[in-house]
PDB file of C-alpha atoms in Angstrom:
ATOM      1  CA  MET A  20       6.652   9.177 -11.105  1.00  0.00           C
ATOM      2  CA  ALA A  21       6.735  12.962 -10.897  1.00  0.00           C
ATOM      3  CA  ILE A  22       5.710  14.295  -7.519  1.00  0.00           C
ATOM      4  CA  PRO A  23       4.766  17.921  -7.038  1.00  0.00           C
ATOM      5  CA  GLY A  24       7.018  19.389  -4.403  1.00  0.00           C
ATOM      6  CA  TYR A  25      10.121  21.416  -3.790  1.00  0.00           C
ATOM      7  CA  GLY A  26      12.595  18.836  -2.538  1.00  0.00           C
ATOM      8  CA  ILE A  27      14.534  16.288  -4.515  1.00  0.00           C
ATOM      9  CA  ALA A  28      14.927  14.174  -1.380  1.00  0.00           C
ATOM     10  CA  GLU A  29      11.142  13.996  -1.044  1.00  0.00           C
ATOM     11  CA  GLN A  30      10.787  12.910  -4.654  1.00  0.00           C
ATOM     12  CA  VAL A  31      13.502  10.284  -4.301  1.00  0.00           C
ATOM     13  CA  PHE A  32      12.055   8.887  -1.065  1.00  0.00           C
ATOM     14  CA  VAL A  33       8.399   8.870  -2.098  1.00  0.00           C
ATOM     15  CA  GLY A  34       9.095   7.750  -5.661  1.00  0.00           C
ATOM     16  CA  GLY A  35      11.547   5.085  -4.541  1.00  0.00           C
ATOM     17  CA  PHE A  36       9.169   3.703  -1.927  1.00  0.00           C
ATOM     18  CA  ALA A  37       6.313   3.661  -4.465  1.00  0.00           C
ATOM     19  CA  ASN A  38       8.530   1.758  -6.913  1.00  0.00           C
ATOM     20  CA  PHE A  39       9.497  -0.701  -4.156  1.00  0.00           C
ATOM     21  CA  LEU A  40       5.823  -1.355  -3.396  1.00  0.00           C
ATOM     22  CA  GLN A  41       5.074  -1.958  -7.081  1.00  0.00           C
ATOM     23  CA  VAL A  42       7.934  -4.440  -7.398  1.00  0.00           C
ATOM     24  CA  TYR A  43       6.889  -6.179  -4.170  1.00  0.00           C
ATOM     25  CA  ASN A  44       3.352  -6.426  -5.540  1.00  0.00           C
ATOM     26  CA  LEU A  45       4.723  -8.188  -8.635  1.00  0.00           C
ATOM     27  CA  VAL A  46       6.817 -10.554  -6.513  1.00  0.00           C
ATOM     28  CA  ILE A  47       3.755 -11.483  -4.440  1.00  0.00           C
ATOM     29  CA  THR A  48       1.797 -12.094  -7.645  1.00  0.00           C
ATOM     30  CA  ALA A  49       4.576 -14.414  -8.849  1.00  0.00           C
ATOM     31  CA  ARG A  50       4.538 -16.187  -5.459  1.00  0.00           C
ATOM     32  CA  ILE A  51       0.793 -16.780  -5.698  1.00  0.00           C
ATOM     33  CA  LEU A  52       1.105 -18.155  -9.217  1.00  0.00           C
ATOM     34  CA  LEU A  53       3.954 -20.412  -8.087  1.00  0.00           C
ATOM     35  CA  SER A  54       1.767 -21.801  -5.290  1.00  0.00           C
ATOM     36  CA  TRP A  55      -0.235 -23.627  -7.959  1.00  0.00           C
ATOM     37  CA  PHE A  56       2.871 -25.732  -8.656  1.00  0.00           C
ATOM     38  CA  PRO A  57       3.916 -27.539  -5.453  1.00  0.00           C
ATOM     39  CA  GLN A  58       7.229 -28.660  -6.962  1.00  0.00           C
ATOM     40  CA  ALA A  59       8.264 -24.983  -7.340  1.00  0.00           C
ATOM     41  CA  GLN A  60       9.261 -24.810  -3.664  1.00  0.00           C
ATOM     42  CA  GLY A  61      12.020 -27.311  -4.327  1.00  0.00           C
ATOM     43  CA  ILE A  62      13.678 -25.211  -7.053  1.00  0.00           C
ATOM     44  CA  GLY A  63      16.654 -23.351  -5.612  1.00  0.00           C
ATOM     45  CA  ALA A  64      16.403 -20.366  -7.954  1.00  0.00           C
ATOM     46  CA  LEU A  65      12.879 -19.621  -6.688  1.00  0.00           C
ATOM     47  CA  GLN A  66      13.738 -19.774  -2.979  1.00  0.00           C
ATOM     48  CA  PRO A  67      14.322 -15.983  -2.715  1.00  0.00           C
ATOM     49  CA  VAL A  68      10.762 -15.374  -3.933  1.00  0.00           C
ATOM     50  CA  PHE A  69       9.381 -17.565  -1.146  1.00  0.00           C
ATOM     51  CA  ALA A  70      11.770 -16.102   1.438  1.00  0.00           C
ATOM     52  CA  ILE A  71      10.785 -12.513   0.600  1.00  0.00           C
ATOM     53  CA  THR A  72       7.022 -12.963   0.405  1.00  0.00           C
ATOM     54  CA  ASP A  73       6.192 -15.624   3.006  1.00  0.00           C
ATOM     55  CA  PRO A  74       6.750 -13.448   6.121  1.00  0.00           C
ATOM     56  CA  TYR A  75       4.384 -10.783   4.753  1.00  0.00           C
ATOM     57  CA  LEU A  76       1.745 -13.287   3.609  1.00  0.00           C
ATOM     58  CA  ASN A  77       1.965 -15.174   6.933  1.00  0.00           C
ATOM     59  CA  LEU A  78       0.736 -12.019   8.697  1.00  0.00           C
ATOM     60  CA  PHE A  79      -2.616 -12.430   6.944  1.00  0.00           C
ATOM     61  CA  ARG A  80      -2.916 -16.233   6.906  1.00  0.00           C
ATOM     62  CA  GLY A  81      -4.049 -16.267  10.518  1.00  0.00           C
ATOM     63  CA  LEU A  82      -6.728 -13.633   9.893  1.00  0.00           C
ATOM     64  CA  ILE A  83      -8.566 -15.263   6.996  1.00  0.00           C
ATOM     65  CA  PRO A  84      -9.075 -19.026   7.202  1.00  0.00           C
ATOM     66  CA  PRO A  85      -8.885 -21.077   3.982  1.00  0.00           C
ATOM     67  CA  ILE A  86     -12.242 -21.557   2.276  1.00  0.00           C
ATOM     68  CA  PHE A  87     -12.682 -24.851   0.393  1.00  0.00           C
ATOM     69  CA  GLY A  88      -8.902 -25.258   0.453  1.00  0.00           C
ATOM     70  CA  LEU A  89      -8.257 -21.836  -1.103  1.00  0.00           C
ATOM     71  CA  ASP A  90      -6.006 -19.428   0.756  1.00  0.00           C
ATOM     72  CA  LEU A  91      -7.685 -16.022   0.488  1.00  0.00           C
ATOM     73  CA  SER A  92      -5.181 -14.176   2.669  1.00  0.00           C
ATOM     74  CA  PRO A  93      -3.332 -12.699  -0.370  1.00  0.00           C
ATOM     75  CA  LEU A  94      -6.468 -10.641  -1.095  1.00  0.00           C
ATOM     76  CA  LEU A  95      -6.032  -8.824   2.213  1.00  0.00           C
ATOM     77  CA  ALA A  96      -2.284  -8.571   1.602  1.00  0.00           C
ATOM     78  CA  PHE A  97      -2.896  -6.944  -1.798  1.00  0.00           C
ATOM     79  CA  PHE A  98      -5.431  -4.563  -0.230  1.00  0.00           C
ATOM     80  CA  VAL A  99      -2.914  -3.434   2.405  1.00  0.00           C
ATOM     81  CA  LEU A 100      -0.230  -2.965  -0.279  1.00  0.00           C
ATOM     82  CA  ASN A 101      -2.667  -0.905  -2.345  1.00  0.00           C
ATOM     83  CA  VAL A 102      -3.456   1.304   0.654  1.00  0.00           C
ATOM     84  CA  ALA A 103       0.276   1.730   1.331  1.00  0.00           C
ATOM     85  CA  THR A 104       0.891   2.679  -2.311  1.00  0.00           C
ATOM     86  CA  SER A 105      -1.949   5.223  -2.271  1.00  0.00           C
ATOM     87  CA  THR A 106      -0.730   6.663   1.020  1.00  0.00           C
ATOM     88  CA  THR A 107       2.790   6.991  -0.355  1.00  0.00           C
ATOM     89  CA  ALA A 108       1.480   8.948  -3.317  1.00  0.00           C
ATOM     90  CA  ALA A 109      -0.604  11.152  -1.021  1.00  0.00           C
ATOM     91  CA  ILE A 110       2.383  11.947   1.205  1.00  0.00           C
ATOM     92  CA  GLY A 111       4.244  13.361  -1.775  1.00  0.00           C
ATOM     93  CA  CYS A 112       1.323  15.556  -2.796  1.00  0.00           C
ATOM     94  CA  GLU A 113       1.200  19.163  -1.647  1.00  0.00           C
ATOM     95  CA  ILE A 114      -1.890  21.239  -1.107  1.00  0.00           C
ATOM     96  CA  PRO A 115      -1.867  24.458  -3.165  1.00  0.00           C
ATOM     97  CA  LYS A 116      -1.652  27.663  -1.115  1.00  0.00           C
ATOM     98  CA  ASP A 117      -5.098  29.005  -2.113  1.00  0.00           C
ATOM     99  CA  LEU A 118      -6.787  25.697  -1.260  1.00  0.00           C
ATOM    100  CA  LYS A 119      -4.970  25.578   2.071  1.00  0.00           C
ATOM    101  CA  GLU A 120      -6.311  29.061   2.903  1.00  0.00           C
ATOM    102  CA  LYS A 121      -9.873  27.983   2.040  1.00  0.00           C
ATOM    103  CA  LEU A 122      -9.550  24.934   4.282  1.00  0.00           C
ATOM    104  CA  ASN A 123      -8.297  27.083   7.162  1.00  0.00           C
ATOM    105  CA  GLU A 124     -11.241  29.479   6.696  1.00  0.00           C
ATOM    106  CA  LYS A 125     -13.706  26.588   6.859  1.00  0.00           C
ATOM    107  CA  LYS A 126     -12.032  25.234  10.002  1.00  0.00           C
ATOM    108  CA  THR A 127     -12.294  28.583  11.771  1.00  0.00           C
ATOM    109  CA  LYS A 128     -15.959  29.037  10.749  1.00  0.00           C
ATOM    110  CA  PHE A 129     -16.730  25.499  11.936  1.00  0.00           C
ATOM    111  CA  GLY A 130     -14.948  26.135  15.228  1.00  0.00           C
ATOM    112  CA  GLN A 131     -16.784  29.444  15.769  1.00  0.00           C
ATOM    113  CA  ARG A 132     -20.172  27.739  15.392  1.00  0.00           C
ATOM    114  CA  PHE A 133     -19.446  25.332  18.218  1.00  0.00           C
ATOM    115  CA  ALA A 134     -17.612  27.848  20.405  1.00  0.00           C
ATOM    116  CA  GLY A 135     -20.874  29.648  21.136  1.00  0.00           C
ATOM    117  CA  LEU A 136     -22.658  26.560  22.468  1.00  0.00           C
TER     118      LEU A 136
END
């Protein structure tokens, strides 16, 4: 993921965190698919998947009650992960200098309108 910016540290941090969120999203997807097979919790090789994802999913299980026996809390968990991924990409984005000047001009004009009231 190429991020416009001047610093390599910024690219490494933002890109690395975005990659982490993508991998975590895949692990949660695997966890949800494994929940359809109750015997999967007894398999030792899959225990790290449950150990990594259950604390995060438990945050949302108390917010959304099960409907007809279906746990819908992963929907909220995926939404929060999507927001975090979008925010991470936005942090790495820089505003071009000419656009920044236009925004500052609009702010001052807006402030001058209400200063006279």
